[in-house]
PDB file of C-alpha atoms in Angstrom:
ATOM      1  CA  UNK H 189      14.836 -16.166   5.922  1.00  0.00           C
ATOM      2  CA  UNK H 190      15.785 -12.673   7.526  1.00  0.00           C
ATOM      3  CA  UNK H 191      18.186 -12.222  10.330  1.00  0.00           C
ATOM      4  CA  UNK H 192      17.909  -9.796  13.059  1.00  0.00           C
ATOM      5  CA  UNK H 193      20.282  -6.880  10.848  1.00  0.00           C
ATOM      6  CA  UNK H 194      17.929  -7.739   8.106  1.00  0.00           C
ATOM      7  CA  UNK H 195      15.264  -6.504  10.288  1.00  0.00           C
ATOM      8  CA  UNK H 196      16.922  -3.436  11.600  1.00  0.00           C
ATOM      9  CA  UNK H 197      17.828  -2.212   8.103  1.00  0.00           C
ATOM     10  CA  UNK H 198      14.332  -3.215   7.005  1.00  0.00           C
ATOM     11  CA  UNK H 199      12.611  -1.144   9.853  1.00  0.00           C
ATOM     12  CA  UNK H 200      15.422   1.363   9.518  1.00  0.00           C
ATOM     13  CA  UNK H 201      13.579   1.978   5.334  1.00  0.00           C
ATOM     14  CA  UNK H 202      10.415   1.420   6.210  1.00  0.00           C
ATOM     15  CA  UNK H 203      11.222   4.830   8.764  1.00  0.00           C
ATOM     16  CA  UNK H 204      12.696   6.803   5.460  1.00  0.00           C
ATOM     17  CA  UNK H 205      13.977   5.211   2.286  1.00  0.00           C
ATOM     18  CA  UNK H 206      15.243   8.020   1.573  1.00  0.00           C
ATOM     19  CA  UNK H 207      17.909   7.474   4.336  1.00  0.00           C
ATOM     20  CA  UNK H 208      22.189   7.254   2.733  1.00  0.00           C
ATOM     21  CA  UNK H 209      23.159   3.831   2.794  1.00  0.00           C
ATOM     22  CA  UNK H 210      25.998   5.177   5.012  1.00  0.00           C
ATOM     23  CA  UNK H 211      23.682   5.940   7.770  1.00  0.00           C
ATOM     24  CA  UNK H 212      21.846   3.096   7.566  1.00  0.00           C
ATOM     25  CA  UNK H 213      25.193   0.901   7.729  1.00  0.00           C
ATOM     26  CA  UNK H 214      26.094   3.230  11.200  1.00  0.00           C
ATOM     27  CA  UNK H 215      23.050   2.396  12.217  1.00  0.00           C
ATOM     28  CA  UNK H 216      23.859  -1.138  12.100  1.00  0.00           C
ATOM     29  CA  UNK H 217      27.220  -1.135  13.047  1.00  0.00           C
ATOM     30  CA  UNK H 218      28.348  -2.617   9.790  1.00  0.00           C
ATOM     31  CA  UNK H 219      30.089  -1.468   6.291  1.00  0.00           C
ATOM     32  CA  UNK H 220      28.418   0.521   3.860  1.00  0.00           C
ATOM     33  CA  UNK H 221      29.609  -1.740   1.414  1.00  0.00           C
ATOM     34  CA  UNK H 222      28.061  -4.735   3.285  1.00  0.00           C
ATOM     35  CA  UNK H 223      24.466  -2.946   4.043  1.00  0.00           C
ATOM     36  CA  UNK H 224      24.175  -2.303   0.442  1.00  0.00           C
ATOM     37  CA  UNK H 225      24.636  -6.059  -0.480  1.00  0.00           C
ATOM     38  CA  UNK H 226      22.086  -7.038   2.431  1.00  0.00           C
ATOM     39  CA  UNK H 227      19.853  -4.636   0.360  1.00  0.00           C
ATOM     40  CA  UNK H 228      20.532  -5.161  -2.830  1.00  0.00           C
ATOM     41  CA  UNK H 229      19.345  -9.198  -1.832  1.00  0.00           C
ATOM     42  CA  UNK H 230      16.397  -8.416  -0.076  1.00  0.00           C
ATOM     43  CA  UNK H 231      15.492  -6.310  -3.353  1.00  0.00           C
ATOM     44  CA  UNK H 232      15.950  -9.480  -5.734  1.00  0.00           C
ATOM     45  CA  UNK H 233      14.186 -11.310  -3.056  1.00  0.00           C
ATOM     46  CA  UNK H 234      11.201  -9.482  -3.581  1.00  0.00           C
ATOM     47  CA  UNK H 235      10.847  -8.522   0.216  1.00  0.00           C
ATOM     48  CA  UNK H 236      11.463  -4.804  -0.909  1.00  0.00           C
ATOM     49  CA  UNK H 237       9.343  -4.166  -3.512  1.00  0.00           C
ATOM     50  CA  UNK H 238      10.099  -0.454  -4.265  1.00  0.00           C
ATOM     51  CA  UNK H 239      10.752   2.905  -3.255  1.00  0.00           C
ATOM     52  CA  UNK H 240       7.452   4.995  -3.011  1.00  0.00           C
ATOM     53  CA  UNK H 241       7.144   9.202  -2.039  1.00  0.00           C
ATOM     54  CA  UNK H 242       4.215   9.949  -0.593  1.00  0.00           C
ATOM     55  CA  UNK H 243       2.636  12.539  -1.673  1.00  0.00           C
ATOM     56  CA  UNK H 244      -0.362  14.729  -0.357  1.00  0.00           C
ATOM     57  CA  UNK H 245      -3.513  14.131  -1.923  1.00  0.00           C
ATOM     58  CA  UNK H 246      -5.781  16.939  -0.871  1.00  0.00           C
ATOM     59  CA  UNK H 247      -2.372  19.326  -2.974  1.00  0.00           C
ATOM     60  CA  UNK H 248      -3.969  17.481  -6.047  1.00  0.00           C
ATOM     61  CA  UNK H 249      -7.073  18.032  -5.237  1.00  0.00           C
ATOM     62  CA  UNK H 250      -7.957  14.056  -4.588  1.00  0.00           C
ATOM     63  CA  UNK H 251      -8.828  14.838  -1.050  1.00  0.00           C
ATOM     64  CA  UNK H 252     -11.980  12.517  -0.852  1.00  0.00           C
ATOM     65  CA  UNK H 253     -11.078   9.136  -0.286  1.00  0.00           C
ATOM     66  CA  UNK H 254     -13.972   6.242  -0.644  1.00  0.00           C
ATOM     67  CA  UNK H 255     -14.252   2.541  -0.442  1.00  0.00           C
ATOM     68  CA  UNK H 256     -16.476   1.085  -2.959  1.00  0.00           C
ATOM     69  CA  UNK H 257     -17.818  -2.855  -1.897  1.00  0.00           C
ATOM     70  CA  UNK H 258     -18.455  -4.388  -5.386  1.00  0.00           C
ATOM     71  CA  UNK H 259     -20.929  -7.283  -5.685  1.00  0.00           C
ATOM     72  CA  UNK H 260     -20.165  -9.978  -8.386  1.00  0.00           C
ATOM     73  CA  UNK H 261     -21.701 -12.976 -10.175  1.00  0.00           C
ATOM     74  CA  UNK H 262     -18.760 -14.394 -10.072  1.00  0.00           C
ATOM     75  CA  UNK H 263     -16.892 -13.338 -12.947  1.00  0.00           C
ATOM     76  CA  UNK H 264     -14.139 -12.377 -10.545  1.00  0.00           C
ATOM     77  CA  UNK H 265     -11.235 -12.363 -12.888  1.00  0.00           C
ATOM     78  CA  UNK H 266     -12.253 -10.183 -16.014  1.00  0.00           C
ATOM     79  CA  UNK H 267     -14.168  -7.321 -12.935  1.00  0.00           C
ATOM     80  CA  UNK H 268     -10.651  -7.171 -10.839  1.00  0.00           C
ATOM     81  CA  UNK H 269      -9.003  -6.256 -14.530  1.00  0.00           C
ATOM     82  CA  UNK H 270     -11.637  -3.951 -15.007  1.00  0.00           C
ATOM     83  CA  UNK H 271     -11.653  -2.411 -11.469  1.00  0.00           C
ATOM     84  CA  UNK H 272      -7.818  -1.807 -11.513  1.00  0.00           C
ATOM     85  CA  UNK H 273      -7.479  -0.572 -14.694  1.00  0.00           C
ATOM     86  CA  UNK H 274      -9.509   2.649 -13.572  1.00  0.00           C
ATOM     87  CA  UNK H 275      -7.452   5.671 -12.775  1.00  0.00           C
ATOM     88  CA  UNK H 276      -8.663   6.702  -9.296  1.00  0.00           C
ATOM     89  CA  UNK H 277      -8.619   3.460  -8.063  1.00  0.00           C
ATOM     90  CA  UNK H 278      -5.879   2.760  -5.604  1.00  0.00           C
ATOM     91  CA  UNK H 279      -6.720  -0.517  -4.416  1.00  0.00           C
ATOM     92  CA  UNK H 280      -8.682  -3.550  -5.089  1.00  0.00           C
ATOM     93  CA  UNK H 281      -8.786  -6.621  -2.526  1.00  0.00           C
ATOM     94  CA  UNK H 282     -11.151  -9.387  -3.540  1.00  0.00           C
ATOM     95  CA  UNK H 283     -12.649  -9.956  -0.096  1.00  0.00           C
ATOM     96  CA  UNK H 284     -14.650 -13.190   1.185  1.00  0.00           C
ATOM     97  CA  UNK H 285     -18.739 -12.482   1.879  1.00  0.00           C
ATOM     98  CA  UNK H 286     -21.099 -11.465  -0.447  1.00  0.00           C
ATOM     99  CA  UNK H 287     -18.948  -8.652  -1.768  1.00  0.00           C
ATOM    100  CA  UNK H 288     -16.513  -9.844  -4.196  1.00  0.00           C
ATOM    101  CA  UNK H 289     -14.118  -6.502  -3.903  1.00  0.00           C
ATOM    102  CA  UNK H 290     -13.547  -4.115  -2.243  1.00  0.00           C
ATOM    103  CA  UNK H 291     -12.332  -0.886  -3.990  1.00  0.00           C
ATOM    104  CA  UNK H 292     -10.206   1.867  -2.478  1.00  0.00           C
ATOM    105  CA  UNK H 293     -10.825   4.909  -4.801  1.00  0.00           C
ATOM    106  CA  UNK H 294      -9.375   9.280  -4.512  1.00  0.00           C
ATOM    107  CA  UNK H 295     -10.834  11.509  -6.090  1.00  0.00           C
ATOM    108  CA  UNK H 296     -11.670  15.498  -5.894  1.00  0.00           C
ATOM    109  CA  UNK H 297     -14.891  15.355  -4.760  1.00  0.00           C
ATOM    110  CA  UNK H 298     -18.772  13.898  -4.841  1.00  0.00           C
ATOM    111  CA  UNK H 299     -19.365  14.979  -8.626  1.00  0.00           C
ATOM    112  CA  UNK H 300     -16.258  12.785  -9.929  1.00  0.00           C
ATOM    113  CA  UNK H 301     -16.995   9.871  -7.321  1.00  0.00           C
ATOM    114  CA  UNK H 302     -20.264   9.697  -9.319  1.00  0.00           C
ATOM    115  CA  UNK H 303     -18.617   9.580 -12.427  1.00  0.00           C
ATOM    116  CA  UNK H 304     -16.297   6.560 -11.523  1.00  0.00           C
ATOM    117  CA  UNK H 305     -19.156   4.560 -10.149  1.00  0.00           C
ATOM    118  CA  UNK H 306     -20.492   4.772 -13.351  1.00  0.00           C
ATOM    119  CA  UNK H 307     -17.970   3.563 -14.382  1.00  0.00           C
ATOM    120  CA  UNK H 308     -18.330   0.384 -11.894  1.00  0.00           C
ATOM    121  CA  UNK H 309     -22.039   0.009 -12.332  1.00  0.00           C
ATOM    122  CA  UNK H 310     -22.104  -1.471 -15.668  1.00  0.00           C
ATOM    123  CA  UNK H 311     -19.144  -3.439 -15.886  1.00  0.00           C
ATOM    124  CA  UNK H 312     -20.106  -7.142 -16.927  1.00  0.00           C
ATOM    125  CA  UNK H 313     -20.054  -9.508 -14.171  1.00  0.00           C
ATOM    126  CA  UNK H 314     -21.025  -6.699 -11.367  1.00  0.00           C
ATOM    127  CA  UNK H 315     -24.291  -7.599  -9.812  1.00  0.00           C
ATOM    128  CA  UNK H 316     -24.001  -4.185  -6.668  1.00  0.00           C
ATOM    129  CA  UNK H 317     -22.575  -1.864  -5.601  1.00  0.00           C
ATOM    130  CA  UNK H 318     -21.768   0.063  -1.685  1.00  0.00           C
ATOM    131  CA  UNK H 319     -20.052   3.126  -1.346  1.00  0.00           C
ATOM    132  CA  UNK H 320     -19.009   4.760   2.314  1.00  0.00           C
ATOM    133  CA  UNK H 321     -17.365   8.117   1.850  1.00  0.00           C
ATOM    134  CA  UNK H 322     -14.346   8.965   4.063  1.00  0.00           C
ATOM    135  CA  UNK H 323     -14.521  11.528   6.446  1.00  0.00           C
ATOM    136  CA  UNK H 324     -11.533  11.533   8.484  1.00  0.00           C
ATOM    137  CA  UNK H 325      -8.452   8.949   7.881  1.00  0.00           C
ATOM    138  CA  UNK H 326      -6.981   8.338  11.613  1.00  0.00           C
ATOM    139  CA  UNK H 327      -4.209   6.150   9.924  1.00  0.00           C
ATOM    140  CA  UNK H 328      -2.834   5.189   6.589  1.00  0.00           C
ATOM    141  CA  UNK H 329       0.286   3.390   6.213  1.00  0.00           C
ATOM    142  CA  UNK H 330       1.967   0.373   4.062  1.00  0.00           C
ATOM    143  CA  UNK H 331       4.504  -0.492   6.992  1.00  0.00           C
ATOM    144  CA  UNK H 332       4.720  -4.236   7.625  1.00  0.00           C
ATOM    145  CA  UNK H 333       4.554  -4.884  11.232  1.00  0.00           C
ATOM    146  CA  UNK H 334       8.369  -7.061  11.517  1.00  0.00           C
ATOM    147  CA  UNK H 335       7.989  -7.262  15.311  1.00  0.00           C
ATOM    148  CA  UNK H 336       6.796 -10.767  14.565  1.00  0.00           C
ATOM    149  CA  UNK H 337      10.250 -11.460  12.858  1.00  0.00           C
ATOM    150  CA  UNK H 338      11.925  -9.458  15.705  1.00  0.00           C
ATOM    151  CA  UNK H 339      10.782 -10.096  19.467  1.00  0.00           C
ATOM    152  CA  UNK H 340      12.461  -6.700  20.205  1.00  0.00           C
ATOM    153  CA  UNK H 341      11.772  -4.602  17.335  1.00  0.00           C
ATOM    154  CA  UNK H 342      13.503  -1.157  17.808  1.00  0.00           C
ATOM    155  CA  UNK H 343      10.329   0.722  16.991  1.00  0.00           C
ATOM    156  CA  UNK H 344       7.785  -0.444  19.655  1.00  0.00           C
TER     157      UNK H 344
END
């Protein structure tokens, strides 16, 4: 499915996006011409999803971060609609346990956190719910570890 250039120029995006195509393809040691095909295919492959800029949330004042473990009856579907659809939340993973979700949530601080577990509390289907407050992130990425693709990834 990927070959070992496909790797490099994935790794090479995953470092900055942002990067020309004509460094990428020196990078590479091929065309510029031939880098942006590779691309282009690995875009309508749906193994580059997008281009994202990360920005700084504490600069819009969304510097507390929380994780919110949602217990369900079961009602899984019509709850993940409901979770996703609210503005601070960032992510929603239906997890295995007694928790059916768990919520990744910003926000400015403890007032507004309480407002958007109101929110949670009295959507139908949601039996609980857990909050733990961030505070300190250590690491937060969306890389994709491709050393498993790559023996000798470039990045170790």
């Amino acid at each position: 499915m990927f070959d070992e250039i496909d790797i490099h120029i994935l790794e090479i995006l995953q470092e900055k996006a942002r990067i020309p195509n004509a460094e990428v393809a020196r990078q590479v040691g091929m065309a510029p011409s031939a880098v942006l095909e590779r691309i282009r295919k690995l875009e309508e492959r749906g193994i580059i999803e997008g281009y994202e800029v990360r920005l700084n949330p504490a600069c819009f004042h969304q510097g507390l971060s929380a994780f919110v473990q949602v217990e369900t009856d079961g009602t899984d579907a019509q709850i993940a609609s409901a979770l996703a659809a609210i503005t601070s939340v960032q992510e929603v993973h239906q997890v295995v346990g007694p928790d059916g979700f768990l919520v990744k949530l910003r926000t400015a601080d403890h007032t507004t956190l309480a407002r958007i577990l109101q929110q949670i509390r009295p959507l139908p289907g949601v039996k609980s719910i857990r909050t733990q407050v961030v505070l300190d992130t250590v690491k937060e990425t969306r890389r994709v570890d491709l050393t498993e693709h790559n023996g000798n990834s470039r990045h170790s």
